[in-house]
Short mmCIF file of C-alpha atoms in Angstrom, two decimals:
data_model
loop_
_atom_site.label_atom_id
_atom_site.label_comp_id
_atom_site.label_asym_id
_atom_site.label_seq_id
_atom_site.Cartn_x
_atom_site.Cartn_y
_atom_site.Cartn_z
CA MET A 1 13.65 13.33 -6.70
CA ALA A 2 14.00 16.80 -5.75
CA GLY A 3 11.62 20.57 -6.16
CA VAL A 4 8.28 21.43 -5.31
CA HIS A 5 5.49 18.51 -5.11
CA LEU A 6 1.39 19.57 -4.61
CA ILE A 7 -0.31 16.42 -3.47
CA ILE A 8 -4.22 16.40 -3.74
CA ASP A 9 -6.33 13.74 -2.33
CA GLU A 10 -9.38 12.97 -0.12
CA ASP A 11 -7.60 9.74 1.03
CA ASP A 12 -4.68 9.93 3.62
CA TYR A 13 -3.35 6.71 3.01
CA LEU A 14 -2.58 7.40 -0.03
CA VAL A 15 -1.63 11.17 0.33
CA ASN A 16 0.49 9.13 2.96
CA GLU A 17 1.86 6.78 0.81
CA THR A 18 2.52 9.16 -2.50
CA ALA A 19 5.08 11.12 0.00
CA LYS A 20 6.96 8.42 0.95
CA SER A 21 7.63 7.47 -2.40
CA LEU A 22 9.31 11.14 -2.35
CA TYR A 23 11.06 11.64 0.45
CA GLY A 24 12.46 7.86 0.82
CA ASP A 25 13.43 7.37 4.09
CA GLY A 26 12.69 10.42 5.42
CA THR A 27 16.08 12.44 6.24
CA GLY A 28 16.36 15.64 6.09
CA LEU A 29 12.54 15.99 6.85
CA GLU A 30 10.60 18.65 8.97
CA VAL A 31 6.73 18.04 8.52
CA VAL A 32 4.71 21.68 9.15
CA ASP A 33 0.93 19.89 9.63
CA SER A 34 -1.76 22.38 9.74
CA ALA A 35 -4.90 19.23 10.55
CA THR A 36 -5.83 22.13 13.53
CA SER A 37 -5.03 25.23 12.15
CA THR A 38 -8.53 26.12 11.58
CA ASN A 39 -8.09 29.84 11.89
CA ALA A 40 -5.82 32.87 10.50
CA GLU A 41 -3.67 33.33 13.44
CA LEU A 42 -3.13 29.35 13.34
CA GLN A 43 -3.06 29.73 9.47
CA LEU A 44 -0.15 32.19 8.75
CA ARG A 45 1.63 31.62 11.17
CA ASP A 46 1.79 27.85 9.72
CA ILE A 47 2.97 29.87 6.16
CA ALA A 48 5.49 31.84 7.96
CA GLU A 49 6.75 28.16 9.41
CA VAL A 50 6.73 26.62 5.88
CA ASP A 51 9.00 29.04 4.39
CA MET A 52 11.57 29.68 6.41
CA SER A 53 12.22 25.60 6.34
CA PHE A 54 11.78 26.00 2.53
CA SER A 55 14.67 28.58 2.63
CA THR A 56 16.71 27.50 4.90
CA PRO A 57 19.45 24.82 3.80
CA PRO A 58 20.42 21.54 4.24
CA PHE A 59 23.03 21.35 7.23
CA LEU A 60 23.99 18.61 9.00
CA ASP A 61 21.78 16.21 6.68
CA PRO A 62 23.04 15.25 3.34
CA ARG A 63 19.17 17.24 2.10
CA ARG A 64 16.37 18.60 3.60
CA VAL A 65 13.10 17.91 3.17
CA THR A 66 9.73 20.47 3.86
CA TRP A 67 6.09 18.25 3.80
CA TRP A 68 3.42 20.51 4.11
CA LYS A 69 0.46 18.61 5.20
CA ASN A 70 -3.07 18.43 5.69
CA VAL A 71 -3.69 22.17 4.08
CA MET A 72 -7.79 22.26 5.12
CA PHE A 73 -7.49 25.79 3.23
CA LEU A 74 -5.96 25.25 -0.25
CA PRO A 75 -8.11 27.54 -2.54
CA HIS A 76 -10.82 24.82 -3.47
CA GLN A 77 -14.21 24.87 -4.66
CA GLY A 78 -17.50 24.49 -2.30
CA GLY A 79 -15.69 24.85 0.12
CA GLY A 80 -14.96 28.30 2.89
CA ALA A 81 -12.39 30.20 0.96
CA PRO A 82 -9.44 31.54 3.61
CA SER A 83 -9.10 35.07 5.06
CA ALA A 84 -7.84 37.87 2.23
CA ASP A 85 -4.51 37.87 4.71
CA VAL A 86 -3.48 34.34 4.19
CA LYS A 87 -4.82 33.90 0.85
CA GLU A 88 -2.33 37.21 0.14
CA ALA A 89 0.86 34.76 2.05
CA MET A 90 -0.01 31.42 0.69
CA GLU A 91 -0.28 33.19 -3.31
CA ARG A 92 2.88 34.80 -2.37
CA PHE A 93 4.91 32.05 -0.95
CA ALA A 94 4.34 30.08 -4.30
CA LYS A 95 5.32 32.72 -6.19
CA LYS A 96 8.08 33.34 -4.00
CA VAL A 97 9.15 29.50 -4.62
CA ALA A 98 8.68 29.88 -8.33
CA ALA A 99 11.00 31.95 -8.17
CA THR A 100 13.90 30.93 -5.64
CA PRO A 101 12.47 26.70 -7.31
CA PRO A 102 14.82 24.42 -4.34
CA SER A 103 18.34 23.11 -5.17
CA ASP A 104 18.47 19.26 -5.63
CA SER A 105 19.43 19.09 -2.39
CA GLN A 106 16.10 20.62 -1.40
CA MET A 107 12.41 19.34 -1.94
CA LEU A 108 9.04 21.16 -0.69
CA ILE A 109 5.88 18.02 -0.63
CA ILE A 110 2.24 20.92 -0.21
CA SER A 111 -0.34 17.98 0.63
CA GLY A 112 -4.17 18.27 1.21
CA PRO A 113 -8.06 17.00 0.70
CA LYS A 114 -8.88 19.63 -2.45
CA LEU A 115 -7.33 21.87 -4.42
CA LEU A 116 -8.41 24.28 -7.01
CA LYS A 117 -6.01 23.91 -10.17
CA THR A 118 -7.18 26.84 -11.79
CA SER A 119 -6.33 29.41 -8.96
CA VAL A 120 -4.04 32.21 -8.52
CA PHE A 121 -1.67 29.92 -5.69
CA VAL A 122 -1.50 27.36 -8.18
CA ARG A 123 -1.13 29.62 -11.05
CA ASN A 124 1.85 30.99 -9.15
CA PHE A 125 4.01 27.94 -8.72
CA GLY A 126 4.23 27.91 -12.53
CA ASN A 127 6.05 25.35 -14.13
CA SER A 128 8.00 24.70 -10.59
CA ALA A 129 5.28 22.24 -8.94
CA ARG A 130 4.52 18.74 -10.23
CA LEU A 131 1.27 18.40 -9.48
CA HIS A 132 -0.89 15.21 -7.42
CA MET A 133 -3.91 15.40 -8.08
CA GLN A 134 -6.38 11.97 -8.32
CA ALA A 135 -9.17 12.09 -11.01
CA LYS A 136 -12.13 12.93 -9.61
CA THR A 137 -14.14 9.34 -10.40
CA GLY A 138 -17.16 7.71 -10.42
CA ALA A 139 -18.90 5.47 -7.67
CA ARG A 140 -18.56 2.11 -9.90
CA ALA A 141 -14.39 3.13 -10.65
CA GLN A 142 -13.54 4.68 -7.06
CA GLY A 143 -14.47 0.24 -5.93
CA GLU A 144 -12.68 -1.18 -9.17
CA ALA A 145 -9.82 0.88 -7.80
CA ALA A 146 -10.38 -0.69 -4.37
CA VAL A 147 -10.47 -4.23 -5.40
CA GLY A 148 -7.30 -3.40 -6.75
CA ARG A 149 -5.77 -1.82 -3.64
CA VAL A 150 -7.22 -5.20 -2.01
CA LEU A 151 -5.42 -7.34 -4.14
CA ALA A 152 -1.95 -5.61 -3.79
CA PHE A 153 -2.80 -5.60 -0.02
CA ALA A 154 -3.66 -9.58 0.21
CA ALA A 155 -0.37 -10.59 -2.03
CA GLU A 156 1.89 -8.43 -0.42
CA LEU A 157 0.70 -10.18 3.31
CA GLY A 158 0.18 -13.71 1.57
CA LEU A 159 -2.92 -14.05 1.24
CA GLU A 160 -5.05 -14.87 -2.13
CA PHE A 161 -9.22 -13.78 -2.65
CA ALA A 162 -11.54 -16.45 -3.22
CA PRO A 163 -14.04 -15.00 -6.22
CA GLY A 164 -15.99 -12.44 -6.09
CA ALA A 165 -14.79 -12.07 -2.66
CA ALA A 166 -12.96 -9.40 -3.55
CA GLU A 167 -15.54 -6.99 -4.69
CA LEU A 168 -17.59 -7.94 -0.90
CA PHE A 169 -14.89 -6.58 0.84
CA VAL A 170 -15.34 -3.75 -1.03
CA SER A 171 -18.49 -3.07 -0.58
CA ARG A 172 -18.20 -3.80 2.80
CA VAL A 173 -15.81 -1.54 4.21
CA GLY A 174 -16.03 0.85 1.09
CA THR A 175 -13.15 2.39 -0.54
CA ASP A 176 -11.09 4.08 2.13
CA THR A 177 -7.49 3.43 1.56
CA ARG A 178 -5.93 2.99 5.45
CA SER A 179 -9.68 1.41 6.86
CA LEU A 180 -9.02 -1.56 3.50
CA ARG A 181 -5.23 -2.24 4.73
CA SER A 182 -6.45 -2.79 9.05
CA GLU A 183 -9.38 -4.88 7.57
CA ILE A 184 -7.04 -6.42 5.73
CA GLU A 185 -4.13 -7.40 8.62
CA LYS A 186 -7.10 -8.49 10.81
CA MET A 187 -7.72 -11.10 8.29
CA ARG A 188 -4.38 -12.34 8.25
CA ASP A 189 -4.31 -12.29 11.72
CA TRP A 190 -7.52 -13.59 11.91
CA LEU A 191 -7.23 -16.50 10.05
CA GLY A 192 -3.83 -17.20 11.96
CA PRO A 193 -0.71 -18.82 9.43
CA LYS A 194 -2.24 -21.93 8.31
CA GLU A 195 -4.80 -20.29 5.81
CA ARG A 196 -4.75 -18.14 3.70
CA ARG A 197 -7.44 -17.88 1.75
CA ILE A 198 -9.89 -15.17 2.15
CA THR A 199 -13.65 -16.16 1.96
CA PRO A 200 -17.00 -14.97 1.66
CA ALA A 201 -18.16 -16.82 4.83
CA ALA A 202 -14.58 -15.13 6.38
CA ILE A 203 -14.99 -11.69 5.15
CA GLY A 204 -18.46 -11.94 7.13
CA GLU A 205 -17.52 -12.89 10.17
CA VAL A 206 -14.29 -10.66 10.85
CA THR A 207 -15.11 -7.83 8.50
CA SER A 208 -16.23 -4.48 9.60
CA GLN A 209 -18.29 -2.00 7.77
CA GLY A 210 -16.37 0.92 7.39
CA VAL A 211 -17.68 4.31 8.13
CA GLY A 212 -20.30 5.80 6.68
CA VAL A 213 -20.88 2.73 3.90
CA GLU A 214 -24.47 2.15 4.23
CA PRO A 215 -26.26 -1.67 4.36
CA ASN A 216 -26.59 -2.94 0.99
CA MET A 217 -30.15 -4.73 0.02
CA TRP A 218 -27.51 -8.10 -0.39
CA SER A 219 -26.60 -8.58 2.42
CA VAL A 220 -30.17 -9.76 3.19
CA THR A 221 -30.78 -11.56 -0.16
CA ASP A 222 -27.16 -13.13 0.58
CA ALA A 223 -28.84 -14.38 3.72
CA LEU A 224 -31.83 -15.59 1.84
CA GLY A 225 -30.02 -17.64 -0.52
CA VAL A 226 -28.26 -19.88 1.67
CA ARG A 227 -31.36 -19.63 4.40
CA ASN A 228 -29.95 -18.42 6.99
CA LEU A 229 -32.79 -16.98 8.01
CA ALA A 230 -31.50 -15.25 11.53
CA LYS A 231 -29.31 -13.42 9.61
CA ALA A 232 -31.61 -12.59 6.95
CA ILE A 233 -33.74 -10.91 9.52
CA ASP A 234 -30.85 -8.86 11.55
CA ALA A 235 -29.85 -8.19 7.77
CA MET A 236 -32.72 -6.90 7.10
CA ARG A 237 -33.31 -3.93 10.53
CA PRO A 238 -30.94 -1.14 9.36
CA PHE A 239 -33.65 -1.34 6.42
CA GLU A 240 -36.88 -1.40 8.77
CA GLY A 241 -36.85 2.55 10.25
CA GLU A 242 -37.03 3.79 6.29
CA THR A 243 -40.17 5.32 5.08
CA SER A 244 -40.12 2.39 1.90
CA PHE A 245 -39.32 -0.21 3.99
CA ALA A 246 -42.37 -1.85 2.70
CA VAL A 247 -42.35 -0.88 -0.71
CA SER A 248 -38.39 -1.11 -1.35
CA MET A 249 -37.76 -5.25 0.78
CA THR A 250 -40.73 -6.60 -0.96
CA THR A 251 -39.84 -4.93 -3.84
CA VAL A 252 -35.67 -6.54 -3.44
CA LEU A 253 -37.66 -9.71 -2.79
CA GLU A 254 -39.97 -10.98 -5.60
CA GLY A 255 -37.03 -10.40 -7.62
CA PHE A 256 -34.82 -12.17 -6.16
CA PHE A 257 -36.93 -15.19 -5.97
CA ARG A 258 -37.70 -14.33 -9.80
CA GLN A 259 -34.47 -14.60 -11.19
CA LEU A 260 -32.97 -17.91 -8.87
CA ALA A 261 -36.87 -19.27 -10.10
CA GLU A 262 -36.07 -18.44 -14.08
CA LEU A 263 -31.87 -19.34 -13.57
CA LYS A 264 -33.08 -22.55 -11.39
CA ASP A 265 -36.18 -23.27 -14.65
CA ALA A 266 -33.28 -22.49 -16.95
CA ALA A 267 -30.24 -24.99 -15.40
CA MET A 268 -33.65 -28.18 -15.15
CA ARG A 269 -33.54 -26.90 -19.25
CA GLY A 270 -29.64 -26.55 -19.73
CA ARG A 271 -29.68 -23.81 -21.19
CA LEU A 272 -28.22 -22.40 -17.55
CA GLU A 273 -25.29 -20.86 -19.95
CA GLU A 274 -27.49 -19.09 -21.40
CA ALA A 275 -29.70 -17.24 -19.26
CA THR A 276 -26.16 -16.10 -16.79
CA SER A 277 -24.38 -14.89 -19.85
CA GLY A 278 -25.79 -11.03 -19.04
CA MET A 279 -23.98 -11.53 -15.07
CA THR A 280 -21.42 -10.92 -14.09
CA PRO A 281 -19.03 -13.77 -13.26
CA TRP A 282 -19.53 -12.99 -9.73
CA ALA A 283 -23.21 -12.41 -9.61
CA ALA A 284 -23.34 -15.97 -11.61
CA ARG A 285 -21.66 -17.73 -9.32
CA ARG A 286 -22.94 -16.23 -5.96
CA ASN A 287 -27.11 -17.51 -7.74
CA LEU A 288 -25.82 -21.01 -8.74
CA GLN A 289 -24.43 -21.57 -4.95
CA PHE A 290 -28.09 -20.22 -3.92
CA LEU A 291 -29.72 -23.22 -6.57
CA SER A 292 -28.45 -26.35 -4.70
CA ARG A 293 -30.08 -24.57 -1.68
CA TRP A 294 -34.48 -24.33 -3.34
CA ARG A 295 -36.64 -26.39 -5.31
CA LEU A 296 -37.73 -24.47 -7.97
CA ASP A 297 -42.33 -24.86 -6.83
CA GLU A 298 -39.98 -22.82 -3.43
CA LEU A 299 -39.19 -20.15 -5.50
CA ARG A 300 -42.24 -20.04 -7.55
CA PHE A 301 -44.17 -20.15 -4.35
CA ALA A 302 -42.01 -17.08 -2.47
CA ARG A 303 -42.14 -14.85 -5.43
CA ALA A 304 -45.83 -14.94 -5.79
CA ARG A 305 -46.03 -14.57 -1.78
CA PHE A 306 -43.88 -11.19 -2.08
CA ALA A 307 -45.32 -10.07 -5.06
CA ALA A 308 -48.34 -10.13 -3.76
CA LEU A 309 -47.16 -8.17 -0.54
CA ARG A 310 -45.51 -6.28 -2.51
CA GLU A 311 -48.63 -4.88 -4.00
CA ARG A 312 -50.68 -4.72 -0.87
CA ALA A 313 -47.69 -2.61 0.71
CA VAL A 314 -48.06 0.01 -2.72
CA THR A 315 -51.30 0.68 -1.29
CA SER A 316 -50.79 0.78 2.13
CA SER A 317 -47.83 -0.25 3.75
CA ASP A 318 -49.22 -0.78 7.67
CA GLY A 319 -48.64 -3.73 9.12
CA VAL A 320 -46.82 -5.12 6.14
CA GLY A 321 -43.48 -4.39 7.88
CA ASP A 322 -44.45 -7.20 9.67
CA LEU A 323 -45.75 -9.39 7.06
CA VAL A 324 -42.28 -9.34 5.48
CA VAL A 325 -41.07 -11.57 7.74
CA THR A 326 -43.82 -13.82 8.38
CA GLU A 327 -43.12 -14.83 4.84
CA LEU A 328 -39.64 -15.25 5.29
CA VAL A 329 -39.97 -17.80 7.88
CA ARG A 330 -42.42 -19.01 5.14
CA ALA A 331 -40.17 -18.50 2.45
CA CYS A 332 -37.21 -20.85 4.28
CA GLY A 333 -39.32 -23.22 5.75
CA ARG A 334 -38.69 -26.43 4.44
CA GLY A 335 -41.08 -27.52 2.29
CA GLY A 336 -42.85 -23.72 2.38
CA ALA A 337 -44.21 -24.11 -1.03
CA ARG A 338 -46.63 -26.84 -0.26
#
């Protein structure tokens, strides 16, 4: 596919995959990488190099592809603007491309993390450039898209996720596609040729937490749900330095035991389906797995203890952090409600 293409996305894996889908086997490919061009002199040098590559027709190869990648200084909101000389050179180059668009044997690809679609740079291209730009989405939409990608990666490698495990995998790794791909491949190697199913247990054993991914309190409640005291305490450690630790942790744990107690009671009354109707399938399955580990009196006792501890934390958090661990030990101990 000839022409001019602007690929804009902060996920460099998706940028690279989009570019590869355009240029194919790489015949006639010339790359100008601006990843380290942090001053006007280097940026002007890159623009001149891209201009020369774009202006040179194919010679020995049947086509010529110029890929200007990692252009961090494309015009965008919320970032430092390039110098006036760089800005003028970029706009002039865009106007030149629009006036002399590439032939059927040429292609120009420009990629970077951000771009202001209403900038003069973009307007100077006119209709000569095709924009491949990921729409900004909320965290939930990004998470759903990431789940779709890991399911596809797993299928490509002959793997499958247990119910709810793909969501757990993404929540641990994050939404960066390169990291997701790497962790899936690591999982394949760890499972070996005979095991094809990715379970929550395997994710807990193998998968690394993504850079910038904050620990989630569900890791505490998940460990508590299966009465794994050591794992619950380990999962709680990253939160202990927070000023609101005592209040937030006791609130989460009181709510966790309250919900399990309600589900346990509903199960004993034959109304479990009704009680789980408002939950996502994954959350419902996870909580139902926990129920078999707990008696109803244990759950109610733990809920009451953490409710009282929360009230104490609200008025004075001194010493409450240590008491959280004490109550975890009490709750996880068999017969702790007696």
